[in-house]
Amino acid sequence: AKYIANALLLNQALITLYLCGNNIESTGAIYIAEALYINKALGTLNIGDNKITSRAANSIAETFLFNTTLTILYLDGNELDSKAAKYIASSLLINRTLETLDISGNFIESTGAKYFADALYFNKTLTTLNLHSNQIGLAGVKYVADALLINSALSTLTFSDENIDIDLVQLCQ
């Protein structure tokens, strides 16, 4: 990942980078995030399934504050928890570029869903959010559903595999 990050510092032609399933871990994700401070071409980044933890999430989130070209980010299948969700969601309060965020298959739970819901009250750019398989439960779904009463930008939202079945139907009544 360090070599790819170094290339991103100079390469302004690459617009899509898929590094999923390469075990770059948090250290590699930090290298990539730091390169995106300078790179102004990359629009899509897939670093899913790489054993990335909250340690790297802060660096990724800080990148959102400066990078104005990244519109699609896949962080699915990593080891991100509610602390990571807090970092990333907080950056969405300021970022006006990211349109798609896939954070499925992590461990953000209802607390992490609350952070994303809080961001959705203010962020008007994000149109797709995938929270699939994050153990957010009914409480997390409710947080996000409440934010959708205000947010009109989000057009695609995924909650599947959250074991909410009949309770969600009751919530919507």
Short mmCIF file of C-alpha atoms in Angstrom, two decimals:
data_model
loop_
_atom_site.label_atom_id
_atom_site.label_comp_id
_atom_site.label_asym_id
_atom_site.label_seq_id
_atom_site.Cartn_x
_atom_site.Cartn_y
_atom_site.Cartn_z
CA ALA A 1 0.00 0.00 0.00
CA LYS A 2 2.91 2.32 0.65
CA TYR A 3 4.02 2.03 -2.99
CA ILE A 4 0.49 2.69 -4.25
CA ALA A 5 0.23 5.70 -1.92
CA ASN A 6 3.51 7.08 -3.26
CA ALA A 7 2.23 6.65 -6.81
CA LEU A 8 -0.95 8.54 -5.91
CA LEU A 9 1.15 11.50 -4.87
CA LEU A 10 2.31 11.96 -8.45
CA ASN A 11 -0.35 10.29 -10.59
CA GLN A 12 -3.23 12.60 -11.41
CA ALA A 13 -4.80 10.35 -14.05
CA LEU A 14 -6.03 7.43 -11.94
CA ILE A 15 -9.69 7.97 -11.05
CA THR A 16 -10.62 4.52 -9.67
CA LEU A 17 -8.59 2.36 -7.30
CA TYR A 18 -9.70 -1.05 -6.04
CA LEU A 19 -7.50 -2.47 -3.28
CA CYS A 20 -10.13 -4.70 -1.69
CA GLY A 21 -8.99 -7.94 -0.08
CA ASN A 22 -5.29 -7.13 -0.04
CA ASN A 23 -4.72 -7.11 3.73
CA ILE A 24 -3.34 -3.58 3.68
CA GLU A 25 -4.57 -3.22 7.28
CA SER A 26 -4.66 0.11 9.09
CA THR A 27 -1.09 1.06 8.24
CA GLY A 28 -1.75 0.73 4.51
CA ALA A 29 -5.03 2.62 4.79
CA ILE A 30 -3.23 5.46 6.55
CA TYR A 31 -0.69 5.66 3.70
CA ILE A 32 -3.52 5.84 1.16
CA ALA A 33 -5.42 8.44 3.20
CA GLU A 34 -2.33 10.65 3.48
CA ALA A 35 -1.76 10.46 -0.28
CA LEU A 36 -5.32 11.68 -0.88
CA TYR A 37 -4.44 15.01 0.74
CA ILE A 38 -2.40 15.71 -2.39
CA ASN A 39 -4.07 13.57 -5.06
CA LYS A 40 -6.86 15.49 -6.75
CA ALA A 41 -7.92 12.90 -9.33
CA LEU A 42 -9.11 9.78 -7.52
CA GLY A 43 -12.90 9.62 -7.45
CA THR A 44 -13.49 6.02 -6.32
CA LEU A 45 -11.58 4.13 -3.66
CA ASN A 46 -12.32 0.56 -2.58
CA ILE A 47 -10.37 -0.52 0.49
CA GLY A 48 -12.90 -3.08 1.66
CA ASP A 49 -11.89 -6.39 3.25
CA ASN A 50 -8.51 -5.16 4.43
CA LYS A 51 -8.59 -5.55 8.24
CA ILE A 52 -8.76 -1.78 8.70
CA THR A 53 -9.52 -0.67 12.26
CA SER A 54 -10.47 2.55 14.02
CA ARG A 55 -6.79 3.50 14.08
CA ALA A 56 -6.97 4.25 10.34
CA ALA A 57 -10.51 5.62 10.37
CA ASN A 58 -9.36 8.91 11.86
CA SER A 59 -6.86 9.41 9.01
CA ILE A 60 -9.50 8.50 6.43
CA ALA A 61 -11.95 10.93 8.02
CA GLU A 62 -9.42 13.76 8.07
CA THR A 63 -8.86 13.21 4.35
CA PHE A 64 -12.52 14.06 3.74
CA LEU A 65 -11.87 17.53 5.10
CA PHE A 66 -9.37 18.33 2.34
CA ASN A 67 -10.00 16.02 -0.60
CA THR A 68 -12.61 17.35 -3.01
CA THR A 69 -12.57 14.61 -5.66
CA LEU A 70 -13.35 11.38 -3.81
CA THR A 71 -17.04 10.66 -4.40
CA ILE A 72 -17.24 6.90 -3.72
CA LEU A 73 -15.65 5.09 -0.78
CA TYR A 74 -15.91 1.40 0.06
CA LEU A 75 -14.89 0.46 3.60
CA ASP A 76 -16.95 -2.72 3.74
CA GLY A 77 -15.81 -5.88 5.50
CA ASN A 78 -13.21 -4.31 7.72
CA GLU A 79 -12.96 -4.14 11.51
CA LEU A 80 -14.49 -0.70 12.01
CA ASP A 81 -16.43 -0.06 15.22
CA SER A 82 -18.51 2.79 16.62
CA LYS A 83 -15.36 4.82 17.28
CA ALA A 84 -14.50 4.60 13.58
CA ALA A 85 -18.09 5.53 12.73
CA LYS A 86 -17.74 8.63 14.90
CA TYR A 87 -14.63 9.77 13.00
CA ILE A 88 -16.12 9.15 9.57
CA ALA A 89 -19.56 10.56 10.35
CA SER A 90 -18.04 13.69 11.88
CA SER A 91 -16.16 14.37 8.66
CA LEU A 92 -19.42 14.09 6.73
CA LEU A 93 -20.61 17.19 8.56
CA ILE A 94 -18.04 19.17 6.57
CA ASN A 95 -17.37 17.13 3.42
CA ARG A 96 -19.50 18.11 0.43
CA THR A 97 -18.04 15.69 -2.12
CA LEU A 98 -18.61 12.11 -0.97
CA GLU A 99 -21.77 10.71 -2.54
CA THR A 100 -21.49 6.97 -1.78
CA LEU A 101 -20.26 5.35 1.42
CA ASP A 102 -20.28 1.59 1.89
CA ILE A 103 -19.41 0.72 5.47
CA SER A 104 -21.23 -2.62 5.46
CA GLY A 105 -19.94 -5.71 7.24
CA ASN A 106 -18.26 -3.91 10.11
CA PHE A 107 -19.13 -3.54 13.80
CA ILE A 108 -20.52 -0.02 14.19
CA GLU A 109 -23.60 -1.09 16.20
CA SER A 110 -26.38 1.31 17.18
CA THR A 111 -23.95 3.90 18.56
CA GLY A 112 -22.21 4.14 15.19
CA ALA A 113 -25.55 4.36 13.41
CA LYS A 114 -26.41 7.31 15.68
CA TYR A 115 -23.26 9.11 14.53
CA PHE A 116 -24.21 8.61 10.88
CA ALA A 117 -27.77 9.70 11.59
CA ASP A 118 -26.49 12.91 13.19
CA ALA A 119 -24.39 13.57 10.08
CA LEU A 120 -27.39 12.98 7.81
CA TYR A 121 -29.21 15.89 9.42
CA PHE A 122 -26.62 18.23 7.88
CA ASN A 123 -24.97 16.44 4.97
CA LYS A 124 -26.79 17.06 1.69
CA THR A 125 -24.28 15.36 -0.62
CA LEU A 126 -24.33 11.72 0.44
CA THR A 127 -26.85 9.87 -1.73
CA THR A 128 -25.97 6.24 -0.92
CA LEU A 129 -25.22 4.76 2.49
CA ASN A 130 -24.74 1.04 3.04
CA LEU A 131 -24.97 -0.02 6.70
CA HIS A 132 -25.67 -3.69 5.90
CA SER A 133 -24.46 -6.23 8.53
CA ASN A 134 -23.31 -3.83 11.23
CA GLN A 135 -25.30 -5.06 14.21
CA ILE A 136 -27.07 -1.69 14.47
CA GLY A 137 -30.37 -3.22 15.57
CA LEU A 138 -33.69 -1.48 15.87
CA ALA A 139 -32.25 1.47 17.81
CA GLY A 140 -29.77 2.20 15.02
CA VAL A 141 -32.46 1.92 12.37
CA LYS A 142 -34.63 4.35 14.31
CA TYR A 143 -31.80 6.90 14.56
CA VAL A 144 -31.28 6.83 10.80
CA ALA A 145 -35.02 6.80 10.05
CA ASP A 146 -35.47 9.94 12.16
CA ALA A 147 -32.68 11.67 10.22
CA LEU A 148 -34.42 10.80 6.96
CA LEU A 149 -37.33 12.98 8.01
CA ILE A 150 -34.97 15.93 7.47
CA ASN A 151 -32.46 14.64 4.90
CA SER A 152 -33.79 14.58 1.35
CA ALA A 153 -30.49 13.86 -0.43
CA LEU A 154 -30.04 10.22 0.56
CA SER A 155 -31.69 8.09 -2.11
CA THR A 156 -30.25 4.63 -1.35
CA LEU A 157 -29.97 3.16 2.14
CA THR A 158 -29.19 -0.45 3.00
CA PHE A 159 -29.89 -2.03 6.39
CA SER A 160 -30.18 -5.74 5.53
CA ASP A 161 -29.17 -8.48 8.00
CA GLU A 162 -29.87 -6.34 11.04
CA ASN A 163 -32.38 -8.70 12.69
CA ILE A 164 -35.03 -6.00 12.88
CA ASP A 165 -37.87 -7.84 11.08
CA ILE A 166 -41.25 -7.27 12.79
CA ASP A 167 -40.01 -4.50 15.09
CA LEU A 168 -39.30 -2.28 12.05
CA VAL A 169 -42.85 -2.74 10.83
CA GLN A 170 -44.13 -1.64 14.24
CA LEU A 171 -41.74 1.31 14.22
CA CYS A 172 -43.12 2.54 10.90
CA GLN A 173 -46.76 2.42 12.01
#
